[in-house]
Amino acid sequence: MNAITDKLSRSWQLFKRSVLVIRQNPKLLIFPIVTGLLTASIALFFLAPVVLMLLAPHWLAGTRLQALANSFGFLRLHGGTNFNFYIQPLGSAILAGFYLVNMFLATMSSVAFNHEILEALMGRPVSIIRGIEAACSRWKSVLLWSLLAGAVGLMIRALEQRVALVGRLVAGMIGLAWSVASIFAIPILARESAFSNPFTVLSKSAEAIKRTWGEMLTGYAGMQGTNLLVLWGSILFWVASGVAAYLSSNAWLLLVTGVPWLLAIIAYGYLAGIASRVYLCALYLYAAEGVVPGQFDATMMNLGWKMKKTAG
């Protein structure tokens, strides 16, 4: 019980300090929305024709878009009473390319966001334009990292799907090692414009972790305790709402209470996601540069990690 209480207490401390950074820099709240809209609009430009081909092929029958898809070997549409299609090998390669484009755009957004979080932690004002410009100036590094991360993700997924139980175990271990070793990759891309080799980025991230926290590290916990607290609170809330609705014979009570709960959960999830990224950037500054941001203290730099239990 004490272990659970300590975990909740640590997570709550980290959450409060991270939210303090957000309160001091409210532009951090709108930054993901702006970059997300920009990323979505660019991705939609590339993906809309493909989605249309897959979801509504009958709209394309006899059009130039169908002829173009057929001529480039992307997919074949067969008419009749029902439309059937199949993706050709070149089409699969094109879809893989779209996957990498999507990863590149998402990484660009993350680099821009992390750049401004790091600026905020160093006491400088947040600028959305400056963050986007910083990410664009590092596009080569971001592209190379996206290729590496995408290849690792595809490899892990292939292992999970094709090698049954053993494959899932191996994929799980590879995924865990990758997630820990690469945890500072995005802050490094945001902070260090000189690094373009993705393996150098990965090495620098792993070295910062090992140098600061040593071999006892087994994973990143972040603010999981706070999420657990919200989960427990939600369960109690719905139990109480269900009992109240039953006793009052009024099912509408569940709707009246459920809508505010859903909105609150969405708001918390959004805020928690930004707060978690703020703390991760604070950890990076501490590990890479020995700097403890003013909103935190040195003892908090060890609270977000899972450590091996020592004997005795």
Tab-separated table of C-alpha atoms in Angstrom:
chain	number	residue	atom	x	y	z
A	1	MET	CA	0.000	0.000	0.000
A	2	ASN	CA	2.846	2.366	0.843
A	3	ALA	CA	4.392	1.714	-2.580
A	4	ILE	CA	1.145	2.681	-4.324
A	5	THR	CA	0.773	5.788	-2.174
A	6	ASP	CA	4.362	6.818	-2.901
A	7	LYS	CA	3.818	6.303	-6.625
A	8	LEU	CA	0.697	8.457	-6.592
A	9	SER	CA	2.441	11.146	-4.538
A	10	ARG	CA	5.448	11.257	-6.877
A	11	SER	CA	3.282	11.426	-9.973
A	12	TRP	CA	1.165	14.194	-8.472
A	13	GLN	CA	4.262	16.251	-7.664
A	14	LEU	CA	5.567	15.890	-11.220
A	15	PHE	CA	2.158	16.727	-12.661
A	16	LYS	CA	1.807	19.892	-10.563
A	17	ARG	CA	5.286	21.172	-11.431
A	18	SER	CA	4.784	20.448	-15.127
A	19	VAL	CA	1.399	22.186	-15.129
A	20	LEU	CA	3.107	25.180	-13.494
A	21	VAL	CA	5.332	25.463	-16.573
A	22	ILE	CA	2.212	25.364	-18.755
A	23	ARG	CA	0.501	28.046	-16.643
A	24	GLN	CA	3.542	30.278	-17.044
A	25	ASN	CA	3.562	29.629	-20.795
A	26	PRO	CA	-0.072	29.194	-21.913
A	27	LYS	CA	0.923	29.079	-25.590
A	28	LEU	CA	2.061	25.526	-24.921
A	29	LEU	CA	-1.621	24.611	-24.695
A	30	ILE	CA	-2.398	25.753	-28.230
A	31	PHE	CA	0.899	24.690	-29.806
A	32	PRO	CA	-0.138	21.025	-30.380
A	33	ILE	CA	-3.435	22.176	-31.901
A	34	VAL	CA	-1.735	24.522	-34.395
A	35	THR	CA	0.960	22.052	-35.438
A	36	GLY	CA	-1.590	19.231	-35.484
A	37	LEU	CA	-3.852	21.141	-37.880
A	38	LEU	CA	-0.910	21.991	-40.143
A	39	THR	CA	0.278	18.381	-40.123
A	40	ALA	CA	-3.227	17.032	-40.765
A	41	SER	CA	-3.798	19.399	-43.694
A	42	ILE	CA	-0.521	18.378	-45.345
A	43	ALA	CA	-1.129	14.682	-44.709
A	44	LEU	CA	-4.683	14.989	-46.051
A	45	PHE	CA	-3.326	16.415	-49.296
A	46	PHE	CA	-1.331	13.206	-49.826
A	47	LEU	CA	-3.735	10.699	-48.330
A	48	ALA	CA	-7.141	11.891	-49.548
A	49	PRO	CA	-6.888	10.272	-53.033
A	50	VAL	CA	-5.721	6.979	-51.522
A	51	VAL	CA	-8.494	6.940	-48.914
A	52	LEU	CA	-11.035	7.704	-51.623
A	53	MET	CA	-9.768	4.790	-53.719
A	54	LEU	CA	-10.004	2.389	-50.799
A	55	LEU	CA	-13.303	3.493	-49.256
A	56	ALA	CA	-15.341	4.550	-52.272
A	57	PRO	CA	-13.986	2.913	-55.423
A	58	HIS	CA	-17.360	3.167	-57.206
A	59	TRP	CA	-16.980	6.960	-57.217
A	60	LEU	CA	-13.848	6.574	-59.318
A	61	ALA	CA	-15.191	4.225	-61.970
A	62	GLY	CA	-14.427	5.588	-65.420
A	63	THR	CA	-12.562	8.623	-64.095
A	64	ARG	CA	-9.027	9.720	-64.812
A	65	LEU	CA	-8.075	8.951	-61.219
A	66	GLN	CA	-8.958	5.293	-61.757
A	67	ALA	CA	-6.923	5.194	-64.970
A	68	LEU	CA	-4.023	6.827	-63.176
A	69	ALA	CA	-4.186	4.309	-60.321
A	70	ASN	CA	-4.276	1.421	-62.785
A	71	SER	CA	-1.466	2.754	-64.955
A	72	PHE	CA	0.860	3.302	-62.025
A	73	GLY	CA	0.107	-0.153	-60.669
A	74	PHE	CA	-1.346	1.158	-57.431
A	75	LEU	CA	-4.619	-0.779	-57.429
A	76	ARG	CA	-7.097	-2.383	-59.813
A	77	LEU	CA	-10.822	-1.673	-59.762
A	78	HIS	CA	-13.271	-4.218	-61.158
A	79	GLY	CA	-16.725	-2.936	-62.063
A	80	GLY	CA	-20.064	-4.619	-62.229
A	81	THR	CA	-22.781	-4.721	-59.623
A	82	ASN	CA	-20.091	-4.629	-56.951
A	83	PHE	CA	-16.713	-2.982	-57.118
A	84	ASN	CA	-13.714	-4.979	-55.973
A	85	PHE	CA	-10.128	-3.864	-55.809
A	86	TYR	CA	-6.752	-5.215	-54.861
A	87	ILE	CA	-3.556	-3.379	-54.032
A	88	GLN	CA	-0.654	-4.249	-56.272
A	89	PRO	CA	2.971	-4.516	-55.061
A	90	LEU	CA	3.780	-0.988	-56.213
A	91	GLY	CA	0.677	0.181	-54.363
A	92	SER	CA	1.981	-1.386	-51.159
A	93	ALA	CA	5.262	0.458	-51.631
A	94	ILE	CA	3.355	3.722	-52.137
A	95	LEU	CA	1.366	3.122	-48.953
A	96	ALA	CA	4.634	2.487	-47.085
A	97	GLY	CA	5.874	5.797	-48.464
A	98	PHE	CA	2.747	7.533	-47.155
A	99	TYR	CA	3.385	5.911	-43.764
A	100	LEU	CA	6.883	7.404	-43.696
A	101	VAL	CA	5.579	10.801	-44.837
A	102	ASN	CA	3.101	10.728	-41.971
A	103	MET	CA	5.888	9.822	-39.515
A	104	PHE	CA	8.037	12.642	-40.877
A	105	LEU	CA	5.267	15.217	-40.433
A	106	ALA	CA	4.459	13.970	-36.933
A	107	THR	CA	8.147	14.119	-35.970
A	108	MET	CA	8.457	17.640	-37.378
A	109	SER	CA	5.534	18.707	-35.182
A	110	SER	CA	7.088	17.036	-32.135
A	111	VAL	CA	10.453	18.697	-32.748
A	112	ALA	CA	8.790	22.112	-33.059
A	113	PHE	CA	6.810	21.544	-29.851
A	114	ASN	CA	9.786	20.225	-27.883
A	115	HIS	CA	11.932	23.125	-29.048
A	116	GLU	CA	9.538	25.592	-27.450
A	117	ILE	CA	9.135	23.513	-24.277
A	118	LEU	CA	12.912	23.602	-23.860
A	119	GLU	CA	12.862	27.363	-24.428
A	120	ALA	CA	10.155	27.730	-21.769
A	121	LEU	CA	12.145	25.617	-19.294
A	122	MET	CA	15.139	27.900	-19.879
A	123	GLY	CA	13.004	30.914	-18.981
A	124	ARG	CA	12.371	32.224	-22.492
A	125	PRO	CA	8.923	33.033	-23.952
A	126	VAL	CA	7.205	30.497	-26.202
A	127	SER	CA	6.831	31.284	-29.914
A	128	ILE	CA	4.868	29.022	-32.261
A	129	ILE	CA	6.519	30.494	-35.361
A	130	ARG	CA	10.013	30.068	-33.908
A	131	GLY	CA	9.295	26.436	-33.068
A	132	ILE	CA	8.092	25.676	-36.594
A	133	GLU	CA	11.112	27.468	-38.067
A	134	ALA	CA	13.454	25.461	-35.823
A	135	ALA	CA	11.894	22.186	-36.970
A	136	CYS	CA	12.066	23.212	-40.638
A	137	SER	CA	15.754	24.109	-40.283
A	138	ARG	CA	16.396	20.536	-39.056
A	139	TRP	CA	14.324	18.769	-41.702
A	140	LYS	CA	17.185	16.540	-42.879
A	141	SER	CA	17.849	15.256	-39.355
A	142	VAL	CA	14.119	14.781	-38.782
A	143	LEU	CA	13.740	12.889	-42.062
A	144	LEU	CA	16.599	10.504	-41.285
A	145	TRP	CA	15.290	9.883	-37.771
A	146	SER	CA	11.786	9.251	-39.140
A	147	LEU	CA	13.178	6.649	-41.536
A	148	LEU	CA	15.001	4.858	-38.718
A	149	ALA	CA	12.068	5.010	-36.290
A	150	GLY	CA	9.661	3.902	-39.013
A	151	ALA	CA	11.876	0.951	-39.962
A	152	VAL	CA	12.147	-0.141	-36.321
A	153	GLY	CA	8.387	0.166	-35.879
A	154	LEU	CA	7.694	-1.930	-38.976
A	155	MET	CA	10.207	-4.562	-37.851
A	156	ILE	CA	8.620	-4.837	-34.403
A	157	ARG	CA	5.156	-5.111	-35.939
A	158	ALA	CA	6.315	-7.788	-38.382
A	159	LEU	CA	7.799	-9.833	-35.538
A	160	GLU	CA	4.573	-9.600	-33.551
A	161	GLN	CA	2.441	-10.748	-36.475
A	162	ARG	CA	4.572	-13.467	-38.024
A	163	VAL	CA	6.459	-15.287	-35.267
A	164	ALA	CA	3.603	-16.048	-32.836
A	165	LEU	CA	4.326	-16.052	-29.091
A	166	VAL	CA	8.133	-16.019	-29.316
A	167	GLY	CA	7.949	-13.190	-31.823
A	168	ARG	CA	5.744	-11.173	-29.477
A	169	LEU	CA	8.172	-11.689	-26.595
A	170	VAL	CA	11.171	-10.698	-28.723
A	171	ALA	CA	9.268	-7.739	-30.173
A	172	GLY	CA	8.295	-6.663	-26.660
A	173	MET	CA	11.920	-6.701	-25.489
A	174	ILE	CA	13.104	-4.853	-28.585
A	175	GLY	CA	10.301	-2.323	-28.192
A	176	LEU	CA	11.135	-1.711	-24.535
A	177	ALA	CA	14.847	-1.289	-25.256
A	178	TRP	CA	14.082	1.040	-28.159
A	179	SER	CA	11.617	3.153	-26.165
A	180	VAL	CA	14.139	3.682	-23.353
A	181	ALA	CA	17.186	4.259	-25.565
A	182	SER	CA	15.384	6.692	-27.867
A	183	ILE	CA	13.419	8.559	-25.218
A	184	PHE	CA	15.490	11.756	-25.613
A	185	ALA	CA	15.691	11.591	-29.413
A	186	ILE	CA	13.096	14.313	-30.060
A	187	PRO	CA	14.549	16.762	-27.468
A	188	ILE	CA	17.997	16.140	-29.000
A	189	LEU	CA	16.691	16.923	-32.480
A	190	ALA	CA	15.050	20.048	-31.095
A	191	ARG	CA	18.063	21.205	-29.108
A	192	GLU	CA	21.052	20.072	-31.164
A	193	SER	CA	20.974	21.256	-34.768
A	194	ALA	CA	24.382	19.688	-35.483
A	195	PHE	CA	23.210	16.056	-35.310
A	196	SER	CA	21.929	14.576	-38.571
A	197	ASN	CA	22.937	10.918	-38.285
A	198	PRO	CA	19.996	9.109	-36.611
A	199	PHE	CA	22.345	6.574	-35.030
A	200	THR	CA	24.265	9.462	-33.442
A	201	VAL	CA	20.987	10.799	-32.053
A	202	LEU	CA	20.111	7.370	-30.659
A	203	SER	CA	23.600	6.947	-29.175
A	204	LYS	CA	23.516	10.374	-27.545
A	205	SER	CA	20.103	9.641	-26.032
A	206	ALA	CA	21.217	6.267	-24.634
A	207	GLU	CA	24.496	7.730	-23.301
A	208	ALA	CA	22.682	10.544	-21.484
A	209	ILE	CA	20.413	8.027	-19.762
A	210	LYS	CA	23.232	5.648	-18.840
A	211	ARG	CA	25.517	8.429	-17.613
A	212	THR	CA	22.851	9.972	-15.383
A	213	TRP	CA	20.857	6.990	-14.113
A	214	GLY	CA	23.207	4.057	-14.774
A	215	GLU	CA	22.315	0.414	-15.360
A	216	MET	CA	19.527	0.308	-12.759
A	217	LEU	CA	17.028	1.797	-15.183
A	218	THR	CA	14.327	-0.549	-16.508
A	219	GLY	CA	11.832	1.853	-18.048
A	220	TYR	CA	10.085	5.201	-18.015
A	221	ALA	CA	7.094	5.612	-15.743
A	222	GLY	CA	6.448	9.318	-16.148
A	223	MET	CA	3.145	10.290	-14.532
A	224	GLN	CA	1.431	6.892	-14.637
A	225	GLY	CA	0.374	7.259	-11.016
A	226	THR	CA	-1.737	10.308	-11.864
A	227	ASN	CA	-3.436	8.398	-14.676
A	228	LEU	CA	-4.143	5.580	-12.234
A	229	LEU	CA	-5.709	8.063	-9.821
A	230	VAL	CA	-7.960	9.398	-12.599
A	231	LEU	CA	-8.968	5.832	-13.505
A	232	TRP	CA	-9.937	5.018	-9.932
A	233	GLY	CA	-11.821	8.285	-9.646
A	234	SER	CA	-13.713	7.522	-12.869
A	235	ILE	CA	-14.705	4.075	-11.631
A	236	LEU	CA	-16.012	5.501	-8.350
A	237	PHE	CA	-17.807	8.266	-10.249
A	238	TRP	CA	-19.643	5.836	-12.520
A	239	VAL	CA	-20.514	3.503	-9.649
A	240	ALA	CA	-22.005	6.431	-7.720
A	241	SER	CA	-23.841	7.699	-10.831
A	242	GLY	CA	-25.224	4.222	-11.550
A	243	VAL	CA	-26.475	3.815	-7.981
A	244	ALA	CA	-28.055	7.280	-8.031
A	245	ALA	CA	-29.753	6.595	-11.380
A	246	TYR	CA	-31.071	3.259	-10.099
A	247	LEU	CA	-32.395	4.675	-6.830
A	248	SER	CA	-34.059	7.589	-8.588
A	249	SER	CA	-35.289	5.416	-11.503
A	250	ASN	CA	-33.911	8.050	-13.859
A	251	ALA	CA	-31.597	6.774	-16.594
A	252	TRP	CA	-31.159	10.320	-17.917
A	253	LEU	CA	-29.036	11.003	-14.870
A	254	LEU	CA	-26.281	8.923	-16.453
A	255	LEU	CA	-26.321	11.158	-19.534
A	256	VAL	CA	-26.384	14.356	-17.500
A	257	THR	CA	-23.390	13.282	-15.457
A	258	GLY	CA	-21.639	11.383	-18.252
A	259	VAL	CA	-21.206	14.283	-20.673
A	260	PRO	CA	-19.313	16.525	-18.182
A	261	TRP	CA	-17.224	13.504	-17.170
A	262	LEU	CA	-16.294	12.808	-20.800
A	263	LEU	CA	-15.326	16.437	-21.395
A	264	ALA	CA	-13.267	16.437	-18.194
A	265	ILE	CA	-11.445	13.246	-19.242
A	266	ILE	CA	-10.649	14.719	-22.669
A	267	ALA	CA	-9.346	17.914	-21.068
A	268	TYR	CA	-7.261	15.963	-18.563
A	269	GLY	CA	-5.815	13.717	-21.274
A	270	TYR	CA	-4.773	16.717	-23.329
A	271	LEU	CA	-3.224	18.520	-20.357
A	272	ALA	CA	-1.518	15.367	-19.081
A	273	GLY	CA	0.019	14.726	-22.501
A	274	ILE	CA	1.579	18.195	-22.570
A	275	ALA	CA	2.662	17.948	-18.923
A	276	SER	CA	4.353	14.612	-19.595
A	277	ARG	CA	6.286	16.127	-22.490
A	278	VAL	CA	7.327	19.074	-20.296
A	279	TYR	CA	8.731	16.720	-17.672
A	280	LEU	CA	10.546	14.657	-20.290
A	281	CYS	CA	12.224	17.787	-21.646
A	282	ALA	CA	13.208	18.741	-18.094
A	283	LEU	CA	14.792	15.300	-17.698
A	284	TYR	CA	16.719	15.819	-20.920
A	285	LEU	CA	18.141	19.156	-19.769
A	286	TYR	CA	19.189	17.535	-16.504
A	287	ALA	CA	20.780	14.492	-18.167
A	288	ALA	CA	22.453	16.233	-21.102
A	289	GLU	CA	23.423	19.608	-19.647
A	290	GLY	CA	23.213	19.185	-15.882
A	291	VAL	CA	20.547	21.902	-15.722
A	292	VAL	CA	17.592	21.615	-13.347
A	293	PRO	CA	14.771	23.892	-14.608
A	294	GLY	CA	13.550	26.369	-12.018
A	295	GLN	CA	10.102	24.796	-11.760
A	296	PHE	CA	11.619	21.487	-10.597
A	297	ASP	CA	14.302	20.392	-8.149
A	298	ALA	CA	17.061	17.793	-8.411
A	299	THR	CA	15.186	15.130	-6.426
A	300	MET	CA	12.374	15.171	-8.996
A	301	MET	CA	14.751	14.137	-11.757
A	302	ASN	CA	14.693	10.549	-10.466
A	303	LEU	CA	10.965	10.218	-9.796
A	304	GLY	CA	9.798	9.355	-13.305
A	305	TRP	CA	11.855	6.224	-13.844
A	306	LYS	CA	11.366	2.544	-13.144
A	307	MET	CA	14.433	1.200	-11.353
A	308	LYS	CA	15.659	-2.319	-10.666
A	309	LYS	CA	15.063	-3.524	-7.132
A	310	THR	CA	18.310	-4.105	-5.296
A	311	ALA	CA	18.789	-7.177	-3.118
A	312	GLY	CA	18.182	-6.616	0.543
